[in-house]
Coordinates of N, CA and C in Angstrom, one line a residue:
M645 N -13.3 13.0 5.4 CA -12.2 12.6 4.6 C -11.0 13.4 5.0
L646 N -11.1 14.6 5.4 CA -9.9 15.4 5.8 C -9.4 14.9 7.1
T647 N -10.2 14.5 8.0 CA -9.8 13.9 9.3 C -9.1 12.6 9.0
A648 N -9.6 11.8 8.2 CA -9.0 10.4 7.9 C -7.6 10.5 7.3
T649 N -7.4 11.6 6.5 CA -6.1 11.7 5.8 C -5.1 12.5 6.6
G650 N -5.6 13.1 7.7 CA -4.7 13.9 8.6 C -4.3 15.3 8.1
T651 N -5.0 15.8 7.2 CA -4.7 17.1 6.7 C -5.2 18.2 7.7
P652 N -4.5 19.3 7.8 CA -5.0 20.4 8.7 C -6.1 21.2 8.2
H653 N -6.5 21.1 6.9 CA -7.5 21.9 6.3 C -8.9 21.5 6.8
R654 N -9.8 22.5 6.8 CA -11.2 22.2 7.3 C -12.1 22.0 6.1
A655 N -11.7 22.3 4.9 CA -12.6 22.1 3.7 C -11.7 21.7 2.5
A656 N -12.3 21.1 1.6 CA -11.5 20.7 0.4 C -12.5 20.6 -0.8
A657 N -12.0 20.8 -2.0 CA -12.8 20.6 -3.2 C -12.9 19.1 -3.5
L658 N -14.0 18.7 -4.1 CA -14.2 17.3 -4.3 C -13.0 16.7 -5.1
E659 N -12.5 17.4 -6.1 CA -11.4 16.8 -6.9 C -10.1 16.6 -6.1
D660 N -10.0 17.3 -5.0 CA -8.8 17.1 -4.1 C -8.9 15.9 -3.2
V661 N -10.1 15.5 -3.0 CA -10.2 14.3 -2.0 C -11.0 13.1 -2.7
Y662 N -11.3 13.2 -3.9 CA -12.1 12.2 -4.6 C -11.4 10.8 -4.5
L663 N -10.2 10.7 -4.9 CA -9.5 9.4 -4.9 C -9.3 8.8 -3.5
P664 N -8.8 9.6 -2.6 CA -8.7 9.0 -1.2 C -10.0 8.6 -0.6
S665 N -11.1 9.4 -0.9 CA -12.4 9.0 -0.4 C -12.9 7.8 -1.1
L666 N -12.7 7.6 -2.3 CA -13.1 6.4 -3.0 C -12.4 5.2 -2.5
L667 N -11.1 5.3 -2.2 CA -10.3 4.2 -1.6 C -10.8 3.9 -0.2
L668 N -11.1 4.9 0.6 CA -11.7 4.7 2.0 C -13.0 3.9 1.9
D669 N -13.9 4.4 1.0 CA -15.2 3.7 0.8 C -15.0 2.3 0.3
L670 N -14.1 2.1 -0.6 CA -13.8 0.7 -1.1 C -13.3 -0.2 0.0
A671 N -12.4 0.3 0.8 CA -11.9 -0.5 1.9 C -13.0 -0.8 2.9
D672 N -13.8 0.1 3.2 CA -15.0 -0.2 4.1 C -15.9 -1.3 3.5
R673 N -16.1 -1.2 2.2 CA -17.1 -2.1 1.6 C -16.6 -3.5 1.4
V674 N -15.3 -3.7 1.1 CA -14.8 -5.0 0.9 C -14.2 -5.7 2.2
H675 N -14.0 -4.9 3.2 CA -13.5 -5.5 4.5 C -12.2 -6.3 4.2
I676 N -11.3 -5.7 3.4 CA -10.2 -6.5 3.0 C -9.3 -6.9 4.1
D677 N -9.3 -6.2 5.2 CA -8.4 -6.6 6.3 C -9.0 -7.7 7.1
A678 N -10.3 -8.0 7.0 CA -11.0 -9.0 7.8 C -10.9 -10.4 7.1
H679 N -10.4 -10.4 5.9 CA -10.3 -11.7 5.2 C -8.9 -12.0 4.7
P680 N -8.2 -12.7 5.5 CA -6.8 -13.0 5.1 C -6.8 -13.8 3.7
S681 N -5.8 -13.5 2.9 CA -5.7 -14.1 1.6 C -4.3 -14.6 1.4
D682 N -4.1 -15.2 0.3 CA -2.8 -15.7 -0.1 C -2.4 -15.1 -1.4
D683 N -2.3 -13.8 -1.4 CA -1.9 -13.1 -2.6 C -0.5 -12.6 -2.5
P684 N 0.1 -12.0 -3.5 CA 1.5 -11.6 -3.4 C 1.8 -10.6 -2.3
V685 N 1.0 -9.6 -2.1 CA 1.3 -8.6 -1.1 C 1.2 -9.3 0.3
T686 N 0.3 -10.1 0.6 CA 0.2 -10.8 1.8 C 1.4 -11.7 2.1
R687 N 1.8 -12.4 1.0 CA 3.0 -13.2 1.1 C 4.3 -12.4 1.4
L688 N 4.4 -11.2 0.7 CA 5.5 -10.3 0.9 C 5.6 -9.8 2.3
R689 N 4.4 -9.4 2.8 CA 4.4 -8.8 4.2 C 4.8 -9.9 5.2
A690 N 4.3 -11.1 5.0 CA 4.6 -12.2 5.9 C 6.1 -12.5 5.9
Y691 N 6.7 -12.5 4.7 CA 8.1 -12.7 4.5 C 8.9 -11.6 5.2
D692 N 8.5 -10.3 4.9 CA 9.2 -9.2 5.5 C 9.2 -9.3 7.1
A693 N 8.0 -9.6 7.6 CA 7.9 -9.7 9.1 C 8.8 -10.8 9.6
E694 N 8.9 -11.9 8.9 CA 9.7 -13.1 9.4 C 11.2 -12.8 9.2
H695 N 11.6 -12.2 8.1 CA 13.0 -12.1 7.8 C 13.5 -10.6 8.0
H696 N 12.7 -9.7 8.5 CA 13.1 -8.4 8.7 C 13.7 -7.7 7.4
S697 N 13.0 -8.0 6.3 CA 13.4 -7.5 5.0 C 12.5 -6.3 4.6
A698 N 12.7 -5.8 3.4 CA 11.9 -4.7 2.9 C 11.4 -4.9 1.5
L699 N 10.9 -6.1 1.2 CA 10.4 -6.4 -0.1 C 9.1 -5.7 -0.4
T700 N 8.2 -5.5 0.6 CA 7.0 -4.8 0.4 C 7.2 -3.4 0.1
E701 N 8.1 -2.8 0.8 CA 8.5 -1.4 0.5 C 9.1 -1.3 -0.9
T702 N 9.9 -2.2 -1.3 CA 10.4 -2.2 -2.7 C 9.3 -2.3 -3.7
L703 N 8.4 -3.2 -3.5 CA 7.3 -3.3 -4.5 C 6.5 -2.0 -4.5
A704 N 6.2 -1.4 -3.4 CA 5.4 -0.1 -3.4 C 6.2 1.0 -4.1
A705 N 7.5 1.1 -3.8 CA 8.3 2.1 -4.5 C 8.3 1.9 -6.0
W706 N 8.5 0.6 -6.4 CA 8.5 0.3 -7.9 C 7.2 0.7 -8.5
L707 N 6.1 0.3 -7.9 CA 4.7 0.6 -8.4 C 4.5 2.1 -8.5
D708 N 4.9 2.8 -7.4 CA 4.7 4.3 -7.3 C 5.5 5.0 -8.3
N709 N 6.6 4.4 -8.8 CA 7.5 5.1 -9.8 C 7.4 4.5 -11.1
F710 N 6.2 3.8 -11.4 CA 5.9 3.3 -12.7 C 7.0 2.4 -13.3
G711 N 7.6 1.6 -12.4 CA 8.6 0.7 -12.9 C 10.0 1.3 -13.1
D712 N 10.2 2.5 -12.8 CA 11.5 3.2 -13.0 C 12.4 2.8 -11.8
V713 N 13.3 1.9 -12.1 CA 14.2 1.4 -11.0 C 15.0 2.5 -10.4
I714 N 15.5 3.4 -11.2 CA 16.4 4.5 -10.7 C 15.6 5.4 -9.7
A715 N 14.4 5.8 -10.1 CA 13.6 6.7 -9.3 C 13.1 5.9 -8.1
A716 N 12.7 4.7 -8.2 CA 12.2 3.9 -7.1 C 13.3 3.6 -6.1
S717 N 14.5 3.3 -6.6 CA 15.6 3.0 -5.6 C 16.0 4.3 -4.9
A718 N 16.0 5.4 -5.5 CA 16.2 6.7 -4.9 C 15.2 7.0 -3.8
A719 N 13.9 6.7 -4.1 CA 12.8 7.0 -3.2 C 13.0 6.2 -1.9
I720 N 13.6 5.0 -1.9 CA 13.7 4.3 -0.7 C 15.2 4.2 -0.2
H721 N 16.0 5.0 -0.9 CA 17.4 5.2 -0.5 C 18.2 3.9 -0.5
V722 N 18.2 3.2 -1.6 CA 19.0 2.0 -1.8 C 19.7 2.2 -3.2
H723 N 20.8 1.5 -3.4 CA 21.4 1.5 -4.7 C 20.5 0.8 -5.7
S724 N 20.6 1.2 -6.9 CA 19.8 0.6 -8.0 C 20.0 -0.9 -8.2
N725 N 21.3 -1.3 -8.0 CA 21.5 -2.8 -8.1 C 20.9 -3.6 -6.9
T726 N 20.9 -3.0 -5.7 CA 20.2 -3.6 -4.6 C 18.7 -3.7 -4.9
F727 N 18.2 -2.6 -5.5 CA 16.8 -2.5 -5.8 C 16.4 -3.6 -6.8
R728 N 17.2 -3.8 -7.8 CA 17.0 -4.8 -8.9 C 17.0 -6.2 -8.2
Y729 N 17.9 -6.4 -7.3 CA 18.0 -7.7 -6.6 C 16.7 -7.9 -5.9
R730 N 16.3 -6.9 -5.1 CA 15.0 -7.0 -4.4 C 13.8 -7.3 -5.2
L731 N 13.8 -6.7 -6.4 CA 12.7 -7.0 -7.3 C 12.6 -8.5 -7.7
K732 N 13.8 -9.0 -8.1 CA 13.9 -10.4 -8.4 C 13.5 -11.3 -7.3
R733 N 13.9 -10.9 -6.1 CA 13.6 -11.7 -4.9 C 12.1 -11.6 -4.5
L734 N 11.5 -10.4 -4.6 CA 10.1 -10.3 -4.3 C 9.2 -11.1 -5.3
A735 N 9.7 -11.2 -6.5 CA 8.9 -12.1 -7.5 C 9.0 -13.5 -7.1
Q736 N 10.2 -14.0 -6.6 CA 10.4 -15.3 -6.2 C 9.6 -15.7 -5.0
V737 N 9.6 -14.8 -4.0 CA 9.0 -15.0 -2.7 C 7.4 -15.0 -2.9
S738 N 6.9 -14.0 -3.6 CA 5.5 -13.8 -3.7 C 4.8 -14.4 -4.9
G739 N 5.5 -14.6 -5.9 CA 4.8 -15.0 -7.2 C 4.3 -13.8 -7.9
F740 N 4.6 -12.6 -7.5 CA 4.2 -11.4 -8.2 C 4.8 -11.4 -9.6
D741 N 3.9 -11.1 -10.6 CA 4.4 -11.0 -12.0 C 4.4 -9.5 -12.4
P742 N 5.6 -8.9 -12.5 CA 5.6 -7.5 -12.8 C 5.2 -7.1 -14.2
G743 N 5.1 -8.1 -15.1 CA 4.7 -7.9 -16.4 C 3.2 -8.0 -16.6
D744 N 2.4 -8.4 -15.6 CA 1.0 -8.5 -15.7 C 0.3 -7.3 -15.2
P745 N -0.4 -6.5 -16.1 CA -1.1 -5.3 -15.6 C -2.1 -5.5 -14.5
A746 N -2.8 -6.6 -14.6 CA -3.8 -6.9 -13.5 C -3.1 -7.2 -12.2
A747 N -2.0 -7.8 -12.2 CA -1.2 -8.1 -11.0 C -0.7 -6.8 -10.4
R748 N -0.3 -5.9 -11.2 CA 0.2 -4.6 -10.8 C -0.9 -3.8 -10.1
F749 N -2.1 -3.8 -10.8 CA -3.2 -3.1 -10.3 C -3.7 -3.7 -8.9
E750 N -3.8 -5.0 -8.9 CA -4.2 -5.6 -7.6 C -3.2 -5.3 -6.5
A751 N -1.9 -5.4 -6.8 CA -1.0 -5.0 -5.8 C -1.1 -3.6 -5.3
M752 N -1.2 -2.7 -6.2 CA -1.4 -1.3 -5.9 C -2.6 -1.1 -5.0
L753 N -3.7 -1.7 -5.3 CA -4.9 -1.5 -4.5 C -4.7 -2.1 -3.1
H754 N -4.1 -3.3 -3.1 CA -3.9 -4.0 -1.8 C -3.0 -3.1 -0.9
L755 N -1.9 -2.6 -1.5 CA -1.0 -1.8 -0.7 C -1.7 -0.5 -0.1
R756 N -2.6 0.0 -0.9 CA -3.3 1.3 -0.5 C -4.4 1.0 0.5
L757 N -5.0 -0.1 0.4 CA -6.2 -0.4 1.2 C -5.9 -1.1 2.5
T758 N -4.7 -1.6 2.7 CA -4.4 -2.3 4.0 C -3.3 -1.7 4.7
P759 N -3.3 -1.7 6.0 CA -2.2 -1.1 6.7 C -0.9 -1.9 6.6
P760 N 0.2 -1.3 6.6 CA 1.4 -2.1 6.5 C 1.7 -2.8 7.8
V761 N 2.3 -4.0 7.6 CA 2.5 -4.9 8.8 C 3.9 -4.6 9.4
A762 N 4.9 -4.5 8.5 CA 6.3 -4.3 9.0 C 6.7 -2.9 8.8
R763 N 7.4 -2.6 7.7 CA 7.9 -1.3 7.5 C 6.8 -0.4 7.0
G764 N 7.0 0.9 7.2 CA 6.1 1.9 6.7 C 6.1 2.1 5.2
T765 N 5.1 2.8 4.8 CA 5.0 3.2 3.4 C 5.1 4.7 3.2
T766 N 5.1 5.1 2.0 CA 5.3 6.6 1.8 C 4.1 7.3 2.4
S767 N 4.4 8.5 2.8 CA 3.4 9.3 3.5 C 2.2 9.6 2.6
S768 N 2.3 9.6 1.3 CA 1.1 10.0 0.5 C 0.2 8.8 0.3
R769 N 0.6 7.6 0.8 CA -0.2 6.4 0.6 C -1.3 6.3 1.7
L770 N -2.5 6.0 1.2 CA -3.6 5.7 2.1 C -3.4 4.3 2.6
T771 N -3.3 4.2 3.9 CA -2.9 2.9 4.5 C -4.0 2.2 5.3
Q772 N -4.9 2.9 5.9 CA -5.9 2.3 6.7 C -7.3 2.5 6.3
P773 N -8.1 1.5 6.3 CA -9.5 1.6 6.0 C -10.2 2.7 6.9
A774 N -11.2 3.3 6.5 CA -11.8 4.5 7.2 C -12.3 4.0 8.6
R775 N -12.9 2.9 8.7 CA -13.5 2.5 10.0 C -12.4 2.4 11.0
H776 N -11.2 2.0 10.7 CA -10.1 1.9 11.6 C -9.6 3.2 12.1
Q777 N -9.5 4.1 11.1 CA -9.1 5.5 11.4 C -10.1 6.2 12.3
R778 N -11.4 6.0 12.1 CA -12.4 6.6 12.9 C -12.3 6.0 14.3
K779 N -12.1 4.7 14.5 CA -12.0 4.1 15.8 C -10.8 4.6 16.5
E780 N -9.7 4.8 15.8 CA -8.5 5.3 16.5 C -8.7 6.7 17.0
Q781 N -9.6 7.5 16.3 CA -9.8 8.8 16.7 C -10.9 9.0 17.7
G782 N -11.4 7.8 18.2 CA -12.4 7.8 19.3 C -13.8 7.9 18.8
E783 N -14.1 7.8 17.5 CA -15.4 7.9 17.0 C -16.0 6.5 16.9
T784 N -17.3 6.4 16.9 CA -18.0 5.1 16.8 C -18.4 4.9 15.4
E785 N -18.8 3.6 15.1 CA -19.2 3.3 13.8 C -20.5 4.1 13.4
G786 N -20.5 4.6 12.2 CA -21.6 5.3 11.7 C -21.5 6.8 12.0
T787 N -20.5 7.3 12.6 CA -20.3 8.7 12.9 C -19.0 9.1 12.3
G788 N -18.8 10.4 12.3 CA -17.5 10.9 11.8 C -17.6 11.5 10.4
P789 N -16.4 11.7 9.8 CA -16.4 12.4 8.5 C -16.9 11.6 7.4

């Protein structure tokens, strides 16, 4: 787990790595990256790649800041009015419903379990399933942390 998250520490308490390890395990089990889908995050990423926009980054910031537009806009260094415009635009482009708790949860999981396609995400975000990180580090399937 420590290798996968890039921390310099050699040991950790379970409570310090429980959530990241749970997400890595979940990503490995569902193989989310192997099955393309037509969900809001996938649509946003495709739109961002085609139009060189930052709607996925906007959604991630909004979710990470519990819907607080001021904090989220500051996190990605844009004016709050620009951020509000992007929120409206991302809902139009993707069909994401910010008022639906299930949609928010699904988007949060998707953003954390799949690597970003265009722009990067915040450094605290888990972005790659464990099997990809192990392969990048030269380890084979079934070995590693």
